[in-house]
Amino acid sequence: MAFVKNLFDQNFIQYASYVIRDRAIPEIIDGFKPVQRRIIHTLIKTDDGRFTKVANVVGKVMAYHPHGDASIYTALVNLANKELFIDKQGNFGNLYTGDSASAGRYIECRLRSITKDILNINPAITEYVDTYDAREKEPVAFKAKLPLVLIMGAEGIAVGMSTQIMSHNIHEVIEAEKACLRGEKFQLFPDFATGGLIDCSEYKDGLGKIIARAKLDTSDEKKIIITELPYGSTSESLKESIEKAARNGKVKISSINDYTADKVNIEIKLPRGVYVKDVVDSLYAFTDCEKTVYCNLLVIKDNMPVQMTCTEVIQYHAKQLTQILHDELELEKAELFEKMHLRTLERIFIEERIYKAIEEMKTEAAVNKAVKDGFVPFAAELIRPVNDSDIEHLLKIPIRRISLYDINKNRKEVQAINARIREINKLLKHIVEYAISYLDGIESKLDPAVFKRMSTLTNIKTVDVKTVVKRDTPLKYNEKDGYLGTQVSGGVELMRITPFDRILYVRKSGIYSVTEAPDKVFVGPELRYCGFADKDSLSKILFTIIYRDPETQYAYVKRCKIAAYIMNRDYFFAPDGMEVLHVDTRKNFTFELNYVKKPKMKVFTEKFKAQDYLEKGLKALGVRVTAKEVESITVEAQKKAE
């Protein structure tokens, strides 16, 4: 058993680590989950500018992704609907209605050119590793020049943790990154493709919450048209929530019709005598027209799950951008130096007729030595010493090219290389300014019609459900069978309540409880009290409890208020073991104690006024009324509580 337990523990830890790092949580470097990264890698590798069937792409991605094709297909469709990396052709579903995309064999996609501007795919900068079957190479993470995790957003549930990252407008993210590079302050708020209204007053830089609302057209007082959806909703799900609320009597509507296609259009017609002002708050309170979304910006950073803020992500990517651009420039500079070195070798090799020295050589070693010796007098003109690779390059120059060699063309090419090297050196000295201009270049390639802000920022005053719903549900008590609730048949109606009310009831025994509005609960015969348990109501109710000690038969009076309680828990007004004779909520009333008859006793009954006793704490003991044994109690007729 110990072996099995250790095996389970070890495998579970490995599984949890895999789910967290390789499935559910996006990587901070490029903002991708593994399946998304493998889709982009496949599209980059097979890009020829033409559309390819999605089914074909999915098949190729399976060479990198060790899971089924369904997850790849779903991820590809979702990624394509972000409109940033993938150009699509065919039915990729409808974000507004929630309709799914056509089968992969019917739809096509291709890579957008801007992808290679945003992602670095050079193996000299981006690390590549073997795939799961070691047949191919795949990137560990693309070096992204934009904080894609904020642009695309993400949600995922791993083992013991989850992430909920809101999507942001790409223009605003780029402006924030530029502001960060300039050392200026910036602030980001979410933006959703479905539009809607959002309140970000408690967004807390990606770690708080937002309130999202549908956008309503209320220009017609007898009709409401929903024109934009709140985050996480479709027209179908929103319609269902409204219909459910209508069936439960929480929202009064006559009919609802969904005309959504390329734009959201849900029409709600109101019944006779009901107007828009009577319904709007109920829509926000009881349907998905208003949602509270809790955010948790959790990403993989340095191979570990880390909670970050939007500001920290922008700062991370601003630093990453300058490093990527620096590495790209240094790499290009090295390549230019190598190119210029080869052009210099070619010029000297041809102009100084070094190739003549190899005509009489009989062995490869002698040829190589002759070429190297030929360059000795020109060592000062070379960028680096001549190696075997250089000699091999020179020996591959065809005779035709030697005979037609153009020295002026060579010099112009070298001049262009030198000019670019000087430009690179200048950019390296002003890398921040270069990074900002690079971001400007990316931003200029974005279609303003596609990437405009969709959601409207506003301050939303949330609707308290309790203020919208009406107290019109009867709460009944049937003394015959002892049941209290809204589903009790027969009996007496005590009051009208809502499903959100808390009800306090006191049994004959002096035990009291607080519950949500009960459907049907047994409280026994002779219910002492029933009322609302909100603070305002309880602060006005003074309970008078008259109880008797079973041992001495003495009677006690206790007057108190209920200040706090725990739901669905039984409490006893009197001390343990005491017998409650009466519970009253009147401030002023008279009660009569009937004493146990004994020899030489002259007074057998005595009247007292409840108001003569002071109010005490709920846990305090009562005050003894008299030092006589009490047989029973008589209370003056009940009147309406003051």
XYZ file of C-alpha atoms in Angstrom:
642
model
C 0.000 0.000 0.000
C 2.845 2.394 0.815
C 4.319 1.768 -2.625
C 0.987 2.492 -4.317
C 0.547 5.676 -2.270
C 4.024 6.942 -3.153
C 3.438 6.107 -6.802
C 0.119 7.973 -6.774
C 1.606 11.015 -5.036
C 4.516 11.206 -7.468
C 2.330 10.821 -10.553
C -0.227 13.315 -9.258
C 2.451 15.960 -8.715
C 3.730 15.398 -12.248
C 0.194 15.615 -13.624
C -0.555 18.809 -11.675
C 2.677 20.390 -12.903
C 1.874 19.415 -16.487
C -1.667 20.814 -16.364
C -0.483 24.102 -14.851
C 2.496 24.737 -17.124
C 1.583 22.967 -20.359
C -2.186 23.232 -20.709
C -4.218 25.722 -18.687
C -2.035 28.751 -17.876
C -0.567 31.012 -20.607
C 3.138 31.838 -20.846
C 4.084 35.448 -20.078
C 6.709 35.547 -22.865
C 4.268 35.128 -25.752
C 0.843 34.955 -24.096
C 0.100 31.552 -25.627
C -0.999 28.251 -24.217
C 0.925 25.321 -25.792
C -1.816 24.387 -28.281
C -2.051 27.996 -29.507
C 1.718 28.233 -29.879
C 1.812 25.009 -31.895
C -0.952 26.242 -34.202
C 0.935 29.482 -34.922
C 4.207 27.579 -35.374
C 2.560 25.262 -37.912
C 1.028 28.160 -39.831
C 4.377 29.975 -39.917
C 6.199 26.866 -41.120
C 3.670 26.101 -43.877
C 2.882 29.711 -44.846
C 2.777 30.269 -48.606
C 0.266 33.127 -48.649
C -2.630 30.914 -49.693
C -5.618 29.638 -47.723
C -5.416 26.099 -46.313
C -8.260 23.930 -45.073
C -8.486 24.021 -41.295
C -8.697 20.214 -41.204
C -5.331 20.088 -42.979
C -3.794 22.548 -40.513
C -5.176 20.572 -37.569
C -3.577 17.405 -38.954
C -0.199 19.108 -39.235
C -0.454 20.558 -35.717
C -0.899 17.021 -34.369
C 2.765 16.438 -35.215
C 3.530 18.874 -32.360
C 0.525 18.522 -30.046
C 0.170 15.193 -28.179
C -3.620 15.492 -27.807
C -6.651 14.944 -30.000
C -7.710 16.975 -32.992
C -10.839 18.348 -31.268
C -8.841 20.529 -28.870
C -6.662 21.805 -31.730
C -9.682 22.636 -33.897
C -11.433 24.508 -31.060
C -8.286 26.446 -30.176
C -7.691 27.359 -33.843
C -11.241 28.670 -34.273
C -11.009 30.718 -31.063
C -7.617 32.080 -32.080
C -8.888 32.983 -35.556
C -11.825 34.871 -34.045
C -9.340 37.136 -32.233
C -8.714 38.600 -35.734
C -5.008 39.201 -35.038
C -2.916 36.271 -36.275
C -5.152 34.214 -38.545
C -6.991 35.276 -41.678
C -10.150 33.167 -42.064
C -12.441 32.135 -44.876
C -15.789 30.447 -44.307
C -18.049 30.069 -41.280
C -15.952 30.376 -38.124
C -19.020 30.647 -35.895
C -20.759 33.675 -34.425
C -19.436 35.363 -31.285
C -22.807 36.998 -30.698
C -25.150 34.008 -31.036
C -22.713 31.343 -29.856
C -23.216 29.323 -33.055
C -20.297 26.956 -33.653
C -17.982 27.016 -36.662
C -18.378 24.715 -39.639
C -16.401 21.486 -39.763
C -12.696 21.848 -40.440
C -13.020 20.443 -43.967
C -15.303 23.326 -44.983
C -13.366 26.335 -43.667
C -9.934 27.719 -44.512
C -7.314 29.874 -42.875
C -3.903 31.420 -43.442
C -1.353 33.394 -41.472
C -1.585 37.169 -41.349
C 1.628 38.949 -42.292
C 1.605 40.990 -39.075
C 2.259 37.788 -37.107
C 5.932 37.772 -38.083
C 6.205 41.424 -37.029
C 4.874 40.612 -33.562
C 6.605 37.255 -32.998
C 10.306 36.565 -33.362
C 10.820 33.217 -35.110
C 14.594 33.372 -35.613
C 16.201 30.230 -34.056
C 19.178 32.350 -33.057
C 16.909 34.303 -30.671
C 13.927 32.003 -30.012
C 14.692 28.669 -28.367
C 13.465 25.523 -30.120
C 13.257 22.008 -28.657
C 12.298 18.541 -29.840
C 8.604 17.686 -30.077
C 7.051 14.937 -27.969
C 8.166 12.265 -30.475
C 11.505 13.955 -31.334
C 10.628 14.084 -35.049
C 10.295 17.880 -35.257
C 11.379 21.074 -33.520
C 8.990 23.490 -31.835
C 9.512 26.798 -29.983
C 9.623 26.779 -26.195
C 7.999 30.216 -26.402
C 7.965 32.834 -29.128
C 9.662 36.091 -28.208
C 6.629 38.379 -28.561
C 7.045 42.117 -29.028
C 3.577 42.818 -27.633
C 1.999 41.636 -24.348
C -0.343 39.199 -26.084
C -1.609 37.793 -22.795
C -3.371 41.130 -22.213
C -4.508 41.583 -25.809
C -6.071 38.137 -26.221
C -7.027 37.414 -22.618
C -7.188 33.893 -21.255
C -9.063 31.662 -18.888
C -8.149 28.241 -17.613
C -8.543 25.911 -14.669
C -5.518 23.961 -13.519
C -4.898 21.859 -10.409
C -5.383 24.071 -7.374
C -5.367 27.337 -9.334
C -7.069 29.142 -12.177
C -6.559 32.156 -14.392
C -9.085 34.717 -15.636
C -7.359 37.345 -17.746
C -9.495 39.991 -19.417
C -8.828 40.937 -23.043
C -7.704 44.513 -23.745
C -7.759 46.736 -26.806
C -4.537 46.276 -28.805
C -4.159 50.001 -29.538
C -4.461 50.834 -25.842
C -1.963 48.085 -24.940
C 0.547 49.416 -27.481
C 0.083 52.966 -26.161
C 0.624 51.673 -22.614
C 3.824 49.899 -23.695
C 5.075 53.079 -25.366
C 4.238 55.088 -22.248
C 6.157 52.562 -20.148
C 9.189 52.880 -22.447
C 9.030 56.670 -22.066
C 8.760 56.357 -18.283
C 5.235 57.762 -18.214
C 2.243 56.565 -16.204
C -0.407 54.436 -17.870
C -3.583 52.550 -17.040
C -5.359 49.715 -18.823
C -8.977 48.570 -18.781
C -10.575 45.546 -20.475
C -12.273 45.572 -23.854
C -14.483 42.777 -25.195
C -15.448 41.804 -28.732
C -19.128 41.617 -27.746
C -19.109 45.238 -26.543
C -21.365 46.106 -23.633
C -20.880 48.462 -20.702
C -18.168 47.803 -18.114
C -17.433 49.331 -14.738
C -13.720 48.990 -13.898
C -13.716 50.958 -10.641
C -12.647 47.785 -8.803
C -10.512 46.269 -11.574
C -7.393 46.652 -9.406
C -4.976 46.416 -12.332
C -6.216 42.974 -13.359
C -6.649 41.392 -9.918
C -10.048 42.732 -8.883
C -13.429 42.526 -10.542
C -15.481 44.238 -13.227
C -19.209 44.708 -13.646
C -20.365 44.063 -17.207
C -23.772 45.048 -18.556
C -25.681 44.629 -21.776
C -26.277 47.825 -23.716
C -29.991 48.597 -23.896
C -31.888 50.797 -26.312
C -34.794 52.222 -24.276
C -35.921 54.944 -26.669
C -39.311 53.218 -26.992
C -41.060 53.090 -23.595
C -42.890 49.875 -24.544
C -39.923 48.012 -26.003
C -36.323 47.255 -24.998
C -33.698 46.317 -27.597
C -30.411 44.773 -26.446
C -27.711 45.990 -28.857
C -24.518 44.808 -27.108
C -23.775 41.815 -24.880
C -22.013 41.668 -21.518
C -18.767 39.703 -21.241
C -19.200 35.940 -21.315
C -22.735 35.994 -22.764
C -24.249 35.081 -26.094
C -27.594 36.233 -27.420
C -28.944 32.724 -26.809
C -27.766 32.482 -23.186
C -28.973 36.017 -22.459
C -32.377 35.286 -23.946
C -32.690 32.113 -21.845
C -31.863 33.985 -18.627
C -34.550 36.594 -19.408
C -37.135 33.920 -20.194
C -36.330 32.112 -16.948
C -36.696 35.318 -14.930
C -40.035 35.968 -16.669
C -41.302 32.463 -15.825
C -40.399 33.022 -12.175
C -42.301 36.303 -12.141
C -39.223 38.456 -11.572
C -39.363 40.299 -14.895
C -42.580 41.330 -16.641
C -42.337 40.911 -20.409
C -44.817 40.157 -23.157
C -42.424 38.491 -25.616
C -38.754 38.248 -26.497
C -37.281 37.704 -29.963
C -33.666 37.233 -30.993
C -32.823 38.789 -34.373
C -29.054 38.664 -33.854
C -26.874 38.052 -36.911
C -23.810 40.200 -37.621
C -25.079 42.610 -34.954
C -26.789 41.993 -31.623
C -30.526 42.592 -31.740
C -32.684 41.109 -28.977
C -36.147 42.660 -28.818
C -38.154 42.608 -25.572
C -41.772 43.703 -25.752
C -43.573 44.745 -22.565
C -47.146 43.898 -21.527
C -49.953 46.390 -21.140
C -49.463 48.757 -18.214
C -45.713 48.000 -17.920
C -43.119 50.474 -19.149
C -39.366 50.444 -19.692
C -38.638 52.257 -16.418
C -40.426 49.446 -14.549
C -38.338 46.654 -16.139
C -34.755 47.866 -16.657
C -33.637 47.432 -13.041
C -35.214 43.968 -12.908
C -33.303 42.943 -16.051
C -30.039 43.945 -14.425
C -30.960 42.333 -11.097
C -32.386 38.973 -12.191
C -30.857 38.187 -15.612
C -27.467 37.972 -17.288
C -27.881 41.552 -18.512
C -25.525 42.338 -15.639
C -22.586 40.183 -14.587
C -19.824 40.512 -12.046
C -16.576 39.022 -13.349
C -13.687 38.327 -10.979
C -10.223 38.641 -12.516
C -7.040 36.738 -11.723
C -4.017 37.522 -13.891
C -2.063 34.294 -13.425
C 0.675 33.447 -15.939
C 3.675 31.152 -16.286
C 6.850 33.138 -15.652
C 10.265 31.495 -15.378
C 8.546 28.117 -15.523
C 6.401 28.912 -12.471
C 2.803 30.158 -12.054
C 2.935 33.812 -10.962
C 0.171 36.301 -10.225
C 0.895 39.651 -11.889
C -0.814 42.980 -12.505
C -1.417 44.586 -15.905
C 1.241 47.158 -15.067
C 3.805 44.459 -14.287
C 3.007 42.646 -17.547
C 3.497 45.849 -19.561
C 6.777 46.565 -17.776
C 7.961 43.007 -18.420
C 7.157 43.231 -22.125
C 8.648 46.709 -22.544
C 11.920 45.288 -21.266
C 11.503 42.171 -23.405
C 10.830 44.276 -26.517
C 14.043 46.277 -26.153
C 16.006 43.065 -25.585
C 14.489 41.379 -28.668
C 15.181 44.405 -30.861
C 18.722 44.615 -29.471
C 19.338 40.936 -30.252
C 17.854 41.285 -33.747
C 20.046 44.298 -34.505
C 23.165 42.599 -33.185
C 22.359 39.515 -35.243
C 21.781 41.588 -38.381
C 25.000 43.497 -37.685
C 26.987 40.269 -37.422
C 25.453 39.007 -40.670
C 26.323 42.281 -42.418
C 29.916 42.088 -41.228
C 30.102 38.544 -42.534
C 28.604 39.621 -45.849
C 31.043 42.525 -46.124
C 33.940 40.201 -45.273
C 32.952 37.892 -48.143
C 32.582 40.783 -50.570
C 36.051 42.013 -49.598
C 37.484 38.537 -50.093
C 35.840 38.277 -53.513
C 37.212 41.665 -54.590
C 40.778 40.908 -53.533
C 40.580 37.350 -54.853
C 39.568 38.579 -58.317
C 41.329 41.956 -58.531
C 44.675 40.650 -57.313
C 44.301 37.454 -59.379
C 44.910 35.202 -56.390
C 43.018 32.510 -58.257
C 46.021 32.279 -60.668
C 48.146 30.859 -57.867
C 46.051 27.707 -57.630
C 46.284 26.681 -61.314
C 49.428 24.562 -60.852
C 48.501 23.095 -57.455
C 47.942 19.352 -57.405
C 46.387 18.769 -53.952
C 43.550 20.346 -51.976
C 45.904 21.286 -49.148
C 48.192 23.062 -51.593
C 45.257 24.960 -53.068
C 44.077 26.096 -49.624
C 47.612 27.178 -48.694
C 48.017 29.112 -51.916
C 44.766 31.031 -51.320
C 45.673 31.831 -47.704
C 49.162 32.954 -48.699
C 47.639 35.127 -51.397
C 45.665 37.104 -48.799
C 48.621 37.699 -46.443
C 49.573 41.053 -48.013
C 45.967 42.255 -47.688
C 45.348 41.220 -44.060
C 44.792 44.838 -42.992
C 41.791 45.122 -45.327
C 40.065 42.034 -43.905
C 37.560 42.026 -41.054
C 38.871 38.695 -39.769
C 41.421 36.054 -40.818
C 40.620 33.781 -43.749
C 39.301 30.337 -42.750
C 38.513 27.131 -44.614
C 34.878 28.137 -45.070
C 35.958 31.357 -46.789
C 38.278 29.458 -49.118
C 35.477 27.051 -50.024
C 33.221 30.002 -50.838
C 35.880 31.593 -53.087
C 36.638 28.385 -54.939
C 32.948 28.010 -55.838
C 32.936 31.323 -57.756
C 32.295 30.418 -61.423
C 34.752 31.557 -64.153
C 31.953 33.508 -65.836
C 31.493 35.641 -62.733
C 35.246 36.269 -62.475
C 35.472 37.413 -66.059
C 32.421 39.694 -65.730
C 33.327 40.988 -62.257
C 32.123 44.548 -61.662
C 34.272 46.382 -59.103
C 31.897 49.360 -58.933
C 28.958 47.126 -58.089
C 31.011 45.545 -55.326
C 31.964 48.905 -53.887
C 28.334 50.123 -53.914
C 27.260 46.968 -52.132
C 29.970 47.437 -49.498
C 28.961 51.081 -49.083
C 25.316 50.037 -48.554
C 26.430 47.476 -45.966
C 28.521 50.089 -44.145
C 25.609 52.523 -44.186
C 23.303 49.934 -42.645
C 25.891 49.051 -39.987
C 26.169 52.733 -39.035
C 22.386 52.897 -38.868
C 22.282 49.801 -36.642
C 24.893 51.286 -34.301
C 22.784 54.411 -34.026
C 19.658 52.363 -33.281
C 21.498 50.378 -30.611
C 22.444 53.624 -28.878
C 18.802 54.776 -28.975
C 17.108 51.428 -28.452
C 14.131 52.869 -26.540
C 13.292 55.347 -29.291
C 13.689 52.535 -31.836
C 11.313 50.338 -29.780
C 8.682 53.098 -29.735
C 8.971 53.618 -33.498
C 8.705 49.850 -33.989
C 5.458 49.827 -32.013
C 4.212 52.714 -34.142
C 4.924 50.600 -37.197
C 2.923 47.648 -35.858
C 0.046 49.921 -34.881
C -0.084 51.456 -38.366
C -0.661 47.992 -39.861
C -3.764 47.330 -37.745
C -7.160 47.840 -39.318
C -8.807 50.619 -37.252
C -12.276 49.265 -38.076
C -11.448 45.807 -36.678
C -9.447 46.809 -33.610
C -11.449 49.781 -32.333
C -12.664 49.785 -28.722
C -15.905 47.820 -28.458
C -16.809 48.057 -24.754
C -17.874 51.345 -23.174
C -16.307 52.338 -19.856
C -18.815 53.720 -17.383
C -19.706 53.866 -13.712
C -22.399 51.320 -12.934
C -24.544 51.595 -9.863
C -25.388 47.984 -9.152
C -29.001 47.119 -8.569
C -29.802 45.665 -5.156
C -32.088 42.729 -5.807
C -33.956 43.381 -2.572
C -34.973 46.841 -3.713
C -36.336 45.580 -7.023
C -38.322 42.534 -5.983
C -41.757 43.107 -4.461
C -42.974 41.558 -1.245
C -45.919 39.706 -2.688
C -45.331 36.083 -1.595
C -47.620 35.074 1.320
C -45.960 33.432 4.324
C -48.485 31.127 6.027
C -48.648 29.293 9.335
C -50.884 26.292 9.893
C -51.290 25.809 13.638
C -52.945 22.423 13.200
C -49.945 20.700 11.666
C -47.304 23.166 12.896
C -45.856 24.126 9.490
C -44.624 27.577 8.435
C -43.691 28.619 4.889
C -44.658 29.893 1.470
C -45.758 26.415 0.315
C -48.008 25.722 3.311
C -51.614 24.954 2.376
C -54.386 26.364 4.569
C -53.543 28.161 7.756
C -53.208 31.894 8.320
C -51.214 34.360 6.258
C -48.772 36.071 8.613
C -47.162 38.506 6.187
C -45.902 39.038 2.641
C -42.256 38.330 1.884
C -39.714 38.033 -0.968
C -37.424 35.063 -1.733
C -34.517 37.153 -0.403
C -35.942 37.886 3.038
C -34.625 36.309 6.213
C -37.292 35.190 8.646
C -37.046 34.973 12.438
C -39.501 32.671 14.192
C -39.858 31.768 17.880
C -41.335 28.435 18.935
C -43.502 27.799 21.982
C -40.491 26.348 23.801
C -38.587 29.658 23.539
C -36.237 28.397 20.843
C -35.739 30.826 17.975
C -34.105 30.456 14.529
C -33.354 32.575 11.464
C -33.709 31.076 7.976
C -34.069 32.162 4.375
C -37.675 32.508 3.279
C -38.878 28.957 4.056
C -40.883 26.842 1.630
C -42.189 24.609 4.417
C -40.612 24.151 7.832
C -41.997 22.522 11.018
C -42.130 24.940 13.947
C -44.705 23.210 16.136
C -47.961 24.480 17.657
C -48.428 27.912 19.203
C -45.846 29.871 17.222
C -44.757 32.688 19.557
C -43.427 35.141 16.972
C -42.581 35.428 13.269
C -41.007 38.468 11.579
C -38.199 39.814 9.403
C -34.630 39.266 10.556
C -32.939 42.286 8.979
C -31.064 44.667 11.272
C -33.633 47.445 11.084
C -36.480 45.126 12.044
C -34.597 43.407 14.874
C -33.421 46.696 16.362
C -37.059 47.670 16.918
C -38.187 44.420 18.560
C -37.861 44.050 22.332
C -38.455 40.475 23.434
C -39.876 39.758 26.893
C -39.284 36.193 28.066
C -40.912 34.867 31.209
C -39.463 31.544 32.325
C -39.532 29.250 35.354
C -36.822 27.291 37.154
C -38.074 23.657 37.332
C -36.286 23.082 40.671
C -37.374 26.143 42.645
C -40.501 26.936 40.564
C -39.491 30.611 40.754
C -40.394 32.841 37.788
C -37.922 35.152 36.014
C -38.316 37.982 33.518
C -35.755 38.760 30.805
C -36.054 41.617 28.301
C -33.580 41.736 25.419
C -32.984 42.301 21.693
C -31.375 40.026 19.102
C -28.267 41.754 17.769
C -26.606 38.902 15.848
C -27.248 35.355 14.726
C -26.026 32.477 12.579
C -28.378 31.265 9.890
C -30.273 27.981 10.420
C -29.116 27.582 13.994
C -31.363 27.100 17.050
C -31.027 29.529 19.970
C -32.727 29.466 23.414
C -33.856 32.720 25.012
C -33.703 31.338 28.570
C -30.737 29.733 30.335
C -30.270 26.002 29.850
C -32.755 23.824 31.734
C -35.287 26.596 32.235
C -38.945 26.314 31.213
C -40.285 29.165 29.075
C -43.767 30.235 30.120
C -44.305 33.123 27.714
C -42.611 35.136 24.947
C -43.894 38.583 24.032
C -42.789 41.435 21.764
C -44.923 44.194 23.306
C -43.108 46.965 25.138
C -45.903 47.376 27.688
C -48.174 44.628 28.948
C -49.359 43.089 32.218
C -48.941 39.478 33.277
C -50.310 37.612 36.270
C -48.480 34.842 38.119
C -50.546 32.081 39.698
C -48.744 30.625 42.721
C -48.707 27.079 44.017
C -51.266 26.927 46.851
C -49.774 26.202 50.285
C -51.038 26.318 53.892
C -51.209 29.767 55.514
C -50.796 31.378 52.109
C -53.050 34.403 51.579
C -52.033 35.702 48.115
C -52.444 33.162 45.305
C -52.125 35.507 42.302
C -50.161 38.635 41.670
C -49.964 41.075 38.727
C -46.763 42.608 37.298
C -45.936 45.074 34.544
C -43.344 44.020 31.952
C -42.215 47.619 31.451
C -40.990 47.730 35.053
C -38.049 45.502 34.097
C -34.968 46.865 32.334
C -33.595 45.634 29.013
C -30.500 43.426 29.279
C -28.138 41.620 26.946
C -29.215 38.512 25.090
C -26.941 36.264 27.149
C -27.803 37.848 30.505
C -29.841 36.021 33.150
C -33.374 37.072 33.916
C -34.582 38.926 36.989
C -36.488 36.919 39.608
C -40.034 38.234 39.861
C -40.856 36.853 43.306
C -39.685 34.205 45.747
C -42.806 32.101 45.389
C -43.436 28.932 43.500
C -45.290 29.662 40.265
C -47.880 27.248 38.984
C -48.990 29.105 35.821
C -49.072 32.462 34.116
C -51.875 34.580 32.694
C -51.050 37.308 30.191
C -53.394 40.121 29.213
C -54.928 39.776 25.766
C -52.503 40.206 22.886
C -52.597 43.510 21.091
C -50.778 44.667 17.991
C -47.140 45.231 18.868
C -46.228 48.851 19.297
